[in-house]
Coordinates of C-alpha atoms in Angstrom, one line a residue:
M1 CA -20.7 -6.0 -16.2
E2 CA -23.6 -5.1 -13.6
E3 CA -23.4 -1.6 -13.8
I4 CA -23.3 -1.8 -17.9
L5 CA -26.8 -3.1 -17.5
S6 CA -27.9 -1.9 -15.1
K7 CA -27.1 1.4 -17.8
A8 CA -29.2 -0.4 -19.7
K9 CA -32.2 -0.9 -18.3
Y10 CA -32.8 2.6 -17.5
W11 CA -33.6 3.6 -21.7
L12 CA -36.3 1.2 -21.0
S13 CA -38.2 3.5 -19.2
D14 CA -40.7 5.7 -20.1
V15 CA -37.8 8.5 -20.7
F16 CA -37.3 6.8 -24.0
D17 CA -39.3 6.3 -27.2
E18 CA -41.1 2.9 -27.4
N19 CA -38.9 2.0 -30.4
T20 CA -35.3 3.0 -28.3
R21 CA -37.0 0.4 -25.5
K22 CA -37.4 -1.9 -28.0
N23 CA -34.3 -1.8 -29.0
T24 CA -32.3 -1.9 -25.8
Q25 CA -34.3 -5.0 -24.5
H26 CA -33.2 -6.9 -28.3
L27 CA -29.9 -6.0 -27.0
I28 CA -29.5 -7.1 -23.5
E29 CA -31.6 -10.5 -24.8
N30 CA -30.1 -11.3 -28.1
D31 CA -26.2 -8.6 -28.5
K32 CA -23.8 -8.6 -25.0
K33 CA -20.7 -8.0 -26.8
E34 CA -22.9 -4.6 -29.1
L35 CA -24.8 -3.8 -25.5
E36 CA -21.0 -3.3 -23.4
D37 CA -19.5 -1.1 -25.8
S38 CA -23.1 1.0 -26.2
F39 CA -23.4 1.5 -22.6
Y40 CA -19.8 1.0 -20.7
K41 CA -19.0 4.9 -21.1
D42 CA -20.3 8.3 -21.8
L43 CA -19.6 9.6 -25.2
A44 CA -16.5 12.0 -24.7
F45 CA -15.2 15.2 -26.6
G46 CA -12.8 15.0 -28.0
T47 CA -10.2 17.1 -30.5
G48 CA -13.0 17.9 -32.7
G49 CA -15.9 17.6 -30.2
M50 CA -17.7 14.7 -30.0
R51 CA -18.0 11.6 -32.0
G52 CA -19.1 8.3 -32.6
I53 CA -21.0 5.3 -33.6
M54 CA -24.8 6.4 -34.7
G55 CA -27.4 3.5 -32.3
I56 CA -28.8 3.8 -29.3
G57 CA -27.0 3.8 -25.2
T58 CA -24.8 6.3 -23.5
N59 CA -22.3 5.7 -25.8
R60 CA -23.5 6.0 -29.5
I61 CA -25.4 8.7 -30.7
N62 CA -29.0 9.6 -31.1
K63 CA -31.2 11.6 -30.0
Y64 CA -31.2 11.1 -26.7
T65 CA -27.5 12.0 -26.3
L66 CA -27.3 14.2 -28.1
G67 CA -30.6 15.9 -26.7
K68 CA -29.4 15.8 -23.2
N69 CA -25.7 17.4 -25.0
T70 CA -27.7 20.0 -26.2
Q71 CA -30.2 20.8 -22.6
G72 CA -26.0 21.2 -20.7
L73 CA -25.4 23.4 -23.0
S74 CA -28.6 26.0 -23.1
N75 CA -28.3 25.5 -19.3
Y76 CA -24.6 27.0 -19.4
L77 CA -26.0 29.7 -22.3
K78 CA -28.9 31.3 -20.1
E79 CA -26.2 31.0 -17.5
K80 CA -23.7 32.5 -19.1
F81 CA -26.0 35.6 -21.1
S82 CA -28.8 35.9 -18.9
D83 CA -28.5 39.2 -20.2
Q84 CA -28.8 39.2 -23.5
E85 CA -31.1 37.2 -26.5
I86 CA -29.1 34.0 -27.3
K87 CA -28.4 33.2 -30.9
V88 CA -27.1 29.9 -31.9
A89 CA -26.3 28.7 -35.7
I90 CA -26.6 25.3 -36.6
A91 CA -25.8 23.6 -39.5
Y92 CA -25.0 20.0 -39.9
D93 CA -23.1 17.1 -43.4
C94 CA -24.1 14.7 -45.6
R95 CA -23.7 11.4 -43.6
N96 CA -26.7 9.7 -42.0
N97 CA -29.5 11.0 -39.6
S98 CA -27.3 14.6 -40.0
K99 CA -30.3 16.4 -40.7
E100 CA -32.6 14.2 -38.3
L101 CA -30.4 15.0 -35.6
A102 CA -29.6 18.9 -36.5
Q103 CA -33.3 19.6 -36.4
I104 CA -33.9 17.7 -33.0
V105 CA -30.5 20.1 -32.0
A106 CA -32.6 22.6 -32.8
N107 CA -35.6 22.0 -31.7
V108 CA -33.9 21.5 -27.6
F109 CA -32.7 24.8 -27.8
S110 CA -36.1 26.7 -29.2
A111 CA -37.5 24.7 -26.7
N112 CA -35.3 26.5 -24.2
G113 CA -35.8 29.8 -25.7
I114 CA -33.1 30.3 -27.6
K115 CA -32.8 32.0 -31.0
V116 CA -31.8 29.6 -33.8
F117 CA -30.4 30.0 -37.4
I118 CA -30.2 26.7 -39.2
F119 CA -28.9 25.8 -42.5
S120 CA -32.6 24.7 -44.5
D121 CA -29.3 21.6 -46.4
L122 CA -26.0 20.3 -45.6
R123 CA -23.5 22.9 -45.6
P124 CA -19.6 23.0 -45.5
T125 CA -18.2 22.9 -41.2
P126 CA -16.3 26.1 -42.2
E127 CA -19.4 28.1 -43.2
L128 CA -21.0 26.8 -39.2
S129 CA -17.5 28.3 -38.0
F130 CA -18.6 31.7 -40.1
A131 CA -21.9 32.1 -39.8
V132 CA -21.2 32.4 -35.8
K133 CA -19.7 35.2 -36.3
H134 CA -21.6 36.7 -39.3
L135 CA -25.1 36.4 -37.4
D136 CA -23.7 37.7 -34.3
C137 CA -24.5 34.3 -32.1
Q138 CA -23.2 32.7 -28.7
C139 CA -22.6 29.6 -29.6
G140 CA -22.4 27.2 -33.2
I141 CA -23.3 23.3 -33.6
V142 CA -22.3 21.7 -36.7
L143 CA -23.9 17.9 -36.9
T144 CA -20.8 15.5 -38.1
A145 CA -18.8 12.7 -37.9
S146 CA -15.7 14.5 -41.0
H147 CA -14.2 11.5 -42.6
N148 CA -14.8 8.5 -40.1
P149 CA -16.6 5.4 -41.7
P150 CA -20.5 5.9 -43.0
E151 CA -21.8 4.1 -39.0
Y152 CA -20.3 7.2 -37.3
N153 CA -21.9 10.8 -36.9
G154 CA -21.2 14.0 -34.9
Y155 CA -21.4 17.5 -33.1
K156 CA -19.4 20.1 -32.6
V157 CA -19.6 23.3 -30.5
Y158 CA -18.6 26.4 -31.5
W159 CA -18.4 29.6 -29.4
E160 CA -19.0 33.6 -30.0
D161 CA -15.8 34.0 -31.9
G162 CA -16.1 30.8 -33.7
G163 CA -13.7 28.6 -32.6
Q164 CA -14.1 25.4 -31.2
L165 CA -14.8 25.0 -27.3
V166 CA -11.0 25.5 -25.5
P167 CA -10.3 24.0 -22.0
P168 CA -12.0 25.1 -19.2
Q169 CA -15.0 26.2 -20.9
D170 CA -15.7 22.5 -21.9
K171 CA -15.0 21.0 -19.3
E172 CA -17.5 23.2 -17.4
I173 CA -20.4 22.8 -20.0
V174 CA -19.6 18.9 -20.1
D175 CA -19.9 19.1 -16.0
I176 CA -23.1 20.3 -16.4
I177 CA -24.1 18.0 -18.8
N178 CA -23.6 14.8 -16.5
A179 CA -25.3 16.0 -13.9
L180 CA -28.3 16.2 -16.1
E181 CA -30.8 13.3 -16.4
Y182 CA -32.4 11.8 -19.8
S183 CA -35.6 13.6 -18.4
E184 CA -35.3 16.4 -18.3
I185 CA -34.1 17.2 -21.8
K186 CA -37.1 19.4 -23.7
F187 CA -38.1 17.8 -26.7
E188 CA -41.2 20.1 -27.5
A189 CA -39.4 22.6 -30.2
N190 CA -41.0 26.3 -30.1
E191 CA -41.6 26.4 -34.2
D192 CA -41.1 31.0 -33.9
L193 CA -37.2 30.8 -32.4
I194 CA -36.4 29.0 -35.8
E195 CA -35.6 30.6 -38.6
Y196 CA -33.5 28.5 -41.6
I197 CA -30.4 30.1 -43.4
D198 CA -29.2 30.3 -46.9
Q199 CA -28.6 32.3 -49.6
E200 CA -27.7 35.5 -47.5
V201 CA -25.1 33.7 -45.3
D202 CA -23.5 31.3 -48.6
Q203 CA -23.2 34.6 -50.1
A204 CA -21.1 36.5 -47.6
F205 CA -19.6 33.3 -46.4
V206 CA -18.1 33.1 -51.0
E207 CA -17.0 36.7 -50.8
A208 CA -15.0 36.5 -47.9
S209 CA -13.2 33.7 -48.7
L210 CA -12.6 35.2 -52.2
K211 CA -11.0 38.1 -50.8
N212 CA -9.2 36.8 -48.3
V213 CA -7.5 34.7 -51.5
D214 CA -6.7 37.5 -53.6
F215 CA -3.6 38.0 -54.4
G216 CA -3.9 39.4 -58.3
V217 CA -3.5 36.2 -60.5
S218 CA -4.1 37.2 -64.3
K219 CA -7.3 35.5 -65.6
K220 CA -5.5 34.3 -68.2
A221 CA -3.8 32.3 -65.9
K222 CA -6.8 30.7 -64.1
E223 CA -8.3 30.0 -66.8
D224 CA -5.0 28.2 -68.3
F225 CA -4.9 26.1 -65.3
K226 CA -6.8 22.8 -65.1
I227 CA -7.8 21.5 -61.8
V228 CA -9.9 17.9 -61.3
F229 CA -12.4 17.7 -57.8
T230 CA -14.3 15.8 -56.1
S231 CA -16.1 16.9 -52.9
L232 CA -15.8 12.4 -51.9
H233 CA -19.7 12.9 -51.4
G234 CA -19.8 15.4 -49.2
T235 CA -20.7 19.0 -48.8
S236 CA -18.2 20.8 -50.2
I237 CA -20.1 20.5 -53.8
T238 CA -22.1 23.7 -52.3
L239 CA -20.3 25.4 -51.9
I240 CA -16.3 24.5 -54.3
P241 CA -17.5 24.3 -57.2
Q242 CA -19.1 27.9 -56.8
V243 CA -16.1 29.7 -55.7
L244 CA -13.6 28.5 -58.2
E245 CA -15.4 30.1 -60.8
K246 CA -16.0 33.2 -59.2
A247 CA -13.1 33.5 -58.5
G248 CA -12.1 32.9 -62.5
F249 CA -11.1 29.5 -62.6
S250 CA -13.3 28.0 -65.2
N251 CA -11.5 25.1 -66.0
V252 CA -12.2 22.6 -63.3
F253 CA -14.0 18.9 -64.0
I254 CA -15.9 17.4 -61.2
V255 CA -15.5 13.9 -60.9
E256 CA -19.6 13.7 -61.1
D257 CA -19.8 10.0 -59.6
Q258 CA -19.1 11.5 -56.0
A259 CA -20.6 14.6 -56.7
E260 CA -23.7 13.3 -54.9
P261 CA -24.1 13.7 -51.2
N262 CA -24.1 9.9 -49.9
G263 CA -23.6 9.4 -46.0
N264 CA -22.9 5.8 -47.3
F265 CA -19.6 6.8 -49.2
P266 CA -20.8 4.1 -52.2
T267 CA -17.3 4.6 -54.3
V268 CA -14.8 4.6 -51.1
K269 CA -13.1 2.7 -48.8
S270 CA -12.6 5.5 -46.7
P271 CA -14.4 9.2 -47.2
N272 CA -10.8 10.5 -46.1
P273 CA -8.4 12.8 -48.4
E274 CA -5.7 11.4 -46.5
E275 CA -6.1 8.1 -47.8
P276 CA -4.8 7.9 -51.3
D277 CA -7.3 5.4 -52.0
A278 CA -10.1 8.2 -51.9
L279 CA -9.0 10.4 -55.1
K280 CA -8.3 7.3 -57.3
M281 CA -11.4 8.3 -59.3
A282 CA -10.1 11.9 -59.3
L283 CA -6.6 10.9 -60.7
K284 CA -8.0 8.7 -63.3
L285 CA -9.9 12.1 -64.5
A286 CA -6.9 14.1 -64.1
D287 CA -5.1 12.2 -66.3
E288 CA -7.7 11.3 -69.4
E289 CA -8.3 15.7 -69.4
Q290 CA -4.4 16.2 -68.2
A291 CA -5.2 18.6 -65.1
D292 CA -2.4 20.1 -63.5
M293 CA -4.5 19.6 -60.1
V294 CA -6.7 17.2 -57.8
I295 CA -8.5 18.5 -54.9
G296 CA -10.4 16.2 -52.8
T297 CA -12.5 17.4 -50.0
D298 CA -13.5 14.9 -46.3
P299 CA -17.5 14.9 -45.7
D300 CA -18.0 18.1 -43.7
S301 CA -15.0 20.3 -46.2
D302 CA -12.3 21.2 -43.6
R303 CA -10.2 19.3 -44.7
L304 CA -8.3 18.7 -48.4
G305 CA -6.3 16.3 -50.3
I306 CA -3.8 17.7 -53.4
A307 CA -2.4 16.1 -56.4
V308 CA -0.5 17.9 -58.6
R309 CA 2.3 16.9 -61.6
D310 CA 5.5 16.5 -60.8
D311 CA 8.7 16.9 -63.0
N312 CA 8.1 14.0 -65.3
G313 CA 4.2 15.1 -65.4
E314 CA 3.1 12.4 -63.2
M315 CA 0.5 12.8 -60.3
V316 CA 1.5 12.5 -56.7
L317 CA -0.1 13.0 -53.9
L318 CA 0.6 15.3 -51.5
N319 CA 0.8 15.1 -47.8
G320 CA -0.6 17.7 -45.4
N321 CA 2.7 19.1 -44.2
Q322 CA 3.6 19.8 -47.9
T323 CA 0.7 21.3 -48.9
M324 CA 0.7 23.2 -45.2
I325 CA 4.5 25.2 -46.1
L326 CA 3.8 26.2 -49.6
M327 CA 0.6 27.6 -48.7
T328 CA 2.1 29.5 -45.6
D329 CA 5.1 30.1 -47.2
F330 CA 3.1 32.1 -50.4
L331 CA 0.6 33.6 -47.6
L332 CA 3.9 35.2 -45.7
K333 CA 5.8 36.2 -50.0
E334 CA 2.3 37.6 -51.0
Y335 CA 1.1 39.7 -47.9
K336 CA 4.9 40.9 -47.1
A337 CA 5.0 42.1 -50.6
K338 CA 1.7 44.0 -50.5
N339 CA 1.4 45.2 -46.5
G340 CA 5.2 44.4 -45.5
F341 CA 5.3 43.1 -42.1
N342 CA 4.7 45.0 -38.9
N343 CA 6.3 43.0 -36.7
D344 CA 2.5 42.0 -34.9
E345 CA 1.9 38.5 -37.5
F346 CA 2.2 35.0 -36.3
I347 CA 1.6 31.9 -38.1
A348 CA 0.3 28.7 -36.5
S349 CA 1.2 24.9 -36.4
T350 CA 0.6 21.7 -34.1
V351 CA 2.7 20.0 -32.2
V352 CA 2.9 16.5 -34.0
S353 CA 3.2 19.0 -37.2
T354 CA 6.1 19.4 -39.3
P355 CA 8.3 21.5 -37.5
M356 CA 9.7 23.5 -41.5
M357 CA 6.5 26.0 -40.5
S358 CA 8.6 27.3 -37.1
K359 CA 11.9 27.3 -39.7
L360 CA 9.4 29.8 -42.5
A361 CA 8.4 32.0 -39.3
D362 CA 12.3 32.2 -39.0
H363 CA 13.3 33.4 -42.4
Y364 CA 10.0 35.7 -42.8
G365 CA 10.8 37.8 -39.0
V366 CA 7.6 36.2 -38.1
E367 CA 6.2 34.2 -34.8
C368 CA 5.4 30.4 -35.3
K369 CA 2.8 29.5 -32.4
L370 CA 2.8 26.0 -31.5
G371 CA -0.2 23.9 -30.3
L372 CA -2.0 20.9 -29.7
T373 CA -3.1 19.0 -31.7
G374 CA -7.0 20.3 -33.1
F375 CA -7.5 23.4 -35.2
K376 CA -9.3 24.8 -31.9
W377 CA -6.4 25.9 -30.2
I378 CA -5.0 27.9 -33.6
A379 CA -8.5 29.8 -33.0
K380 CA -7.9 30.3 -29.5
M381 CA -4.1 31.7 -30.5
I382 CA -6.2 34.5 -32.8
K383 CA -8.5 34.9 -29.5
D384 CA -5.8 35.3 -27.0
Y385 CA -3.8 37.1 -28.7
P386 CA -6.2 40.2 -30.7
Q387 CA -3.0 42.5 -30.6
Q388 CA -1.3 40.6 -33.1
S389 CA -2.4 39.8 -37.0
F390 CA -2.6 36.1 -37.6
V391 CA -1.5 35.2 -41.0
G392 CA -2.4 32.0 -41.9
G393 CA -1.8 27.7 -39.9
G394 CA -2.2 24.2 -40.3
E395 CA -1.8 20.6 -39.1
E396 CA -0.2 17.5 -40.5
S397 CA -3.3 15.8 -40.9
F398 CA -4.7 18.1 -44.4
G399 CA -6.1 21.1 -42.6
Y400 CA -5.7 24.5 -43.7
M401 CA -6.8 27.8 -42.2
V402 CA -6.4 31.7 -44.1
G403 CA -6.3 34.6 -42.1
D404 CA -9.1 34.4 -38.8
F405 CA -12.4 35.4 -40.6
V406 CA -13.4 31.7 -40.6
R407 CA -11.4 30.0 -36.7
D408 CA -11.8 26.4 -37.9
K409 CA -9.5 24.7 -40.3
D410 CA -11.3 25.2 -44.3
A411 CA -10.9 23.4 -47.4
V412 CA -13.4 25.8 -48.8
T413 CA -10.7 28.8 -49.1
S414 CA -7.6 26.6 -48.7
T415 CA -8.7 25.1 -52.1
L416 CA -8.7 28.7 -53.4
L417 CA -5.8 29.6 -52.7
A418 CA -4.5 26.3 -53.6
C419 CA -5.2 26.5 -57.6
T420 CA -4.0 30.6 -57.4
I421 CA -1.0 29.3 -56.1
G422 CA -0.8 27.0 -58.7
A423 CA -2.0 28.9 -61.0
Q424 CA 0.4 31.5 -60.5
A425 CA 3.7 29.4 -60.9
K426 CA 1.9 27.3 -63.9
D427 CA 1.9 31.4 -65.1
K428 CA 5.4 31.7 -64.5
N429 CA 6.6 28.1 -66.0
S430 CA 7.4 26.4 -62.6
S431 CA 4.5 24.4 -61.2
F432 CA 3.3 23.5 -57.7
Y433 CA 5.2 21.0 -56.8
Q434 CA 8.4 22.5 -58.6
E435 CA 8.0 25.4 -55.6
L436 CA 7.6 23.1 -53.4
L437 CA 11.0 22.2 -54.1
N438 CA 12.8 25.0 -54.4
L439 CA 11.5 25.6 -50.4
Y440 CA 13.4 22.4 -49.7
V441 CA 16.6 23.9 -51.1
E442 CA 16.2 26.8 -49.0
H443 CA 15.1 25.8 -45.9
G444 CA 16.0 21.4 -45.6
L445 CA 14.1 19.2 -47.1
F446 CA 11.9 18.1 -44.2
Q447 CA 10.1 14.3 -45.0
E448 CA 7.2 13.6 -42.4
K449 CA 5.7 10.2 -41.9
L450 CA 2.2 8.9 -40.1
I451 CA 1.8 5.7 -38.6
S452 CA -2.2 5.0 -37.1
L453 CA -3.2 1.6 -35.7
V454 CA -7.0 1.1 -35.1
K455 CA -7.7 -0.4 -31.9
K456 CA -11.6 -0.7 -31.3
G457 CA -14.2 -1.0 -28.8
I458 CA -12.8 -1.8 -25.0
S459 CA -9.8 -4.4 -25.6
G460 CA -8.9 -1.4 -28.2
A461 CA -8.2 1.4 -25.4
E462 CA -7.0 -0.8 -22.9
E463 CA -4.2 -1.4 -25.2
I464 CA -4.0 1.6 -26.4
N465 CA -3.8 2.7 -22.8
T466 CA -1.3 0.2 -22.4
M467 CA 1.3 1.6 -25.1
M468 CA 1.3 4.9 -24.1
T469 CA 2.6 4.0 -20.9
N470 CA 4.9 1.5 -21.0
L471 CA 6.5 5.0 -23.8
R472 CA 5.5 7.3 -20.5
E473 CA 6.6 5.3 -17.8
N474 CA 9.7 3.9 -19.7
P475 CA 10.9 6.3 -21.9
P476 CA 13.1 5.3 -25.2
R477 CA 16.7 6.4 -24.5
E478 CA 17.7 6.4 -28.0
F479 CA 15.9 5.2 -31.7
N480 CA 18.0 3.0 -34.3
N481 CA 21.3 4.0 -32.5
I482 CA 20.8 7.8 -32.4
K483 CA 20.3 9.3 -28.9
V484 CA 17.8 11.3 -28.1
V485 CA 18.1 14.8 -26.0
L486 CA 14.5 15.6 -25.6
F487 CA 11.4 14.3 -23.6
E488 CA 8.1 15.8 -23.3
D489 CA 5.1 15.2 -21.6
Y490 CA 2.2 16.9 -22.1
Q491 CA 0.4 14.8 -19.6
T492 CA 2.5 15.3 -17.1
G493 CA 3.8 18.9 -18.1
K494 CA 7.5 18.2 -17.8
A495 CA 9.9 18.0 -20.5
Q496 CA 12.4 16.2 -19.6
D497 CA 16.3 17.4 -20.9
F498 CA 18.3 14.3 -21.1
K499 CA 21.6 16.9 -22.7
E500 CA 21.3 19.1 -19.7
N501 CA 20.1 16.5 -16.9
S502 CA 17.9 18.7 -16.3
T503 CA 13.1 19.0 -16.4
K504 CA 11.2 22.3 -17.6
E505 CA 7.2 22.9 -17.5
L506 CA 5.6 22.9 -20.7
D507 CA 3.8 25.6 -20.9
F508 CA 0.4 24.0 -22.4
P509 CA -2.5 22.4 -21.2
K510 CA -2.4 18.6 -20.2
S511 CA -3.2 16.2 -22.8
N512 CA -2.1 12.7 -23.3
V513 CA 0.6 13.2 -26.5
L514 CA 4.8 12.0 -26.2
I515 CA 7.6 13.5 -27.9
F516 CA 11.0 12.6 -28.1
Y517 CA 14.1 15.1 -30.2
L518 CA 16.5 13.3 -30.9
E519 CA 20.5 14.2 -31.7
D520 CA 19.8 14.4 -35.2
G521 CA 16.5 16.7 -34.9
T522 CA 14.3 13.5 -36.2
K523 CA 11.3 14.2 -34.3
I524 CA 8.8 11.2 -32.6
A525 CA 5.5 12.0 -31.4
A526 CA 2.8 9.5 -30.4
R527 CA -1.1 10.3 -28.6
P528 CA -4.6 8.2 -28.9
S529 CA -6.9 9.7 -31.3
G530 CA -9.7 12.5 -29.7
T531 CA -12.3 11.2 -32.2
E532 CA -11.3 7.2 -33.4
P533 CA -10.1 4.0 -32.0
K534 CA -6.7 4.6 -32.8
I535 CA -2.9 5.8 -31.4
K536 CA -0.6 8.0 -33.8
F537 CA 2.9 8.3 -34.1
Y538 CA 4.9 10.8 -35.7
V539 CA 8.0 10.7 -36.8
S540 CA 9.5 13.8 -39.2
V541 CA 13.1 13.5 -40.0
N542 CA 15.4 16.2 -42.6
G543 CA 18.4 16.9 -44.4
E544 CA 19.5 19.5 -46.7
L545 CA 19.0 19.2 -50.3
D546 CA 21.6 20.5 -52.8
S547 CA 19.4 21.0 -55.5
T548 CA 16.1 20.1 -56.6
E549 CA 17.5 17.0 -58.9
N550 CA 18.4 15.3 -56.2
Y551 CA 15.4 15.5 -54.5
K552 CA 13.7 11.9 -55.2
K553 CA 17.3 10.6 -54.1
T554 CA 17.5 12.5 -50.6
K555 CA 13.8 11.7 -50.0
E556 CA 14.2 8.1 -50.2
Q557 CA 17.3 8.3 -48.1
L558 CA 14.8 9.8 -45.4
E559 CA 12.5 7.6 -45.4
N560 CA 14.3 4.6 -44.7
K561 CA 15.7 6.7 -42.0
I562 CA 12.0 6.9 -41.0
D563 CA 11.5 3.0 -41.4
S564 CA 14.5 2.3 -39.4
V565 CA 13.2 4.7 -36.7
L566 CA 10.0 3.0 -36.9
S567 CA 11.4 -0.6 -36.3
H568 CA 12.0 0.4 -33.0
F569 CA 8.6 0.0 -31.8
D570 CA 6.8 -3.9 -32.6
F571 CA 3.6 -2.6 -34.6

């Protein structure tokens, strides 16, 4: 506690503004628990950039932690691009303080002689990824905490390819940031270097989105397809309705009570389309309007949740794995019909997502590349293999990317793709749901489940660490009497083959992920979240599906199997 108090007392110095000093003093005198959590560590970059609770302290999002990041990034940019004009693009979402924090970031860049393009109002995160390349920038920043609770905000860094930072570059930048003193931050803006961007980039992004999902679906099919859309108080309201309209989808019903951007997210417990509760209002409207599909996006519009009608006409929520496989199959089918394959195509996913992606790749004769959690790894694949053509890819956490014009998950273009698939299927007397079941009959029924355990604060971090250590040091040799045949530890970079009694190296960056493969094809993964105080467990099982009529029965059997596997853990 003495070290924490020492760090806090530095925030009482005249390096910090009066309000910060006053609030720090208040914590020292009145709230030791909050003081401890605010100063016990520095915010770190995780799978999706840096996220944290807003407030004062080194473990909080505020003008000083973001200012220090931006100062360090400015120093790094000037070192790496010393012989050219440096340009950065900045966007922000609907969260409380996002606009003000984005302006502070712009000010610091400009104070360091760096040209800044900043959106004058909130925009979807994928548009920022697009803008970095479109405006020929070396770097991009978006202020967002994705679907985290209202008290959070965050800072994602993109590089000149439009993808997020990856190792070892992220560590190089973090080392520069950590070596800085708060007193070295240049907050005084050079207004001449700040330019506001809006319609020109919007238009270019919309056109690129439409171009990447142009599959010749008839005008009538689009008009006949009924869509309910909710932005969950987020940024997607600025673009998705416009994209759908331009594509020809005129039958779109917007959940008006959730259409206004609001960082408090007043109508939902969590603005996360992964959570069924978040789409309640949209589902109600869908039943009123007899819509074919419901789509909800998270606050920064990079994830989407989808609900469609089943064979009984009831709305059912799909998970990220399900939407990913149907989108990927559709793209591969259309790609093959339109262009044919040149033996250089690939799709992409992550090690904790459904193994069915690899099945699809084998079926079409293309490669499926797997990366760690986070779309920065998929963007890196595109960058590392320029001789190959990226078709599409996603991850279980409701993110998908169509083509490579954006280098991050993109709910704008993915929404358009989902609606296109649904409209084409309906036009052929099928449905989004039916097409998914057809894939299961063809390739096997893969069933997945995610368990997320929230463990807040210092004690929570220790508890997560203990759980991962126990699994790592004493890996189970069986789950529910089914033997483990392979155990992968991405932290050590080793894979143990229990069948062959051998060990091999994993060709992946180091990451705190453990994966168990069972002899019946079951896969179990465990990892701490990189952006939230959570530990996550992923289970995937599979079996044959002989007909779509037996889907629900077979699905129930697989769900029971998942529950049996999970009973191994003491949650």
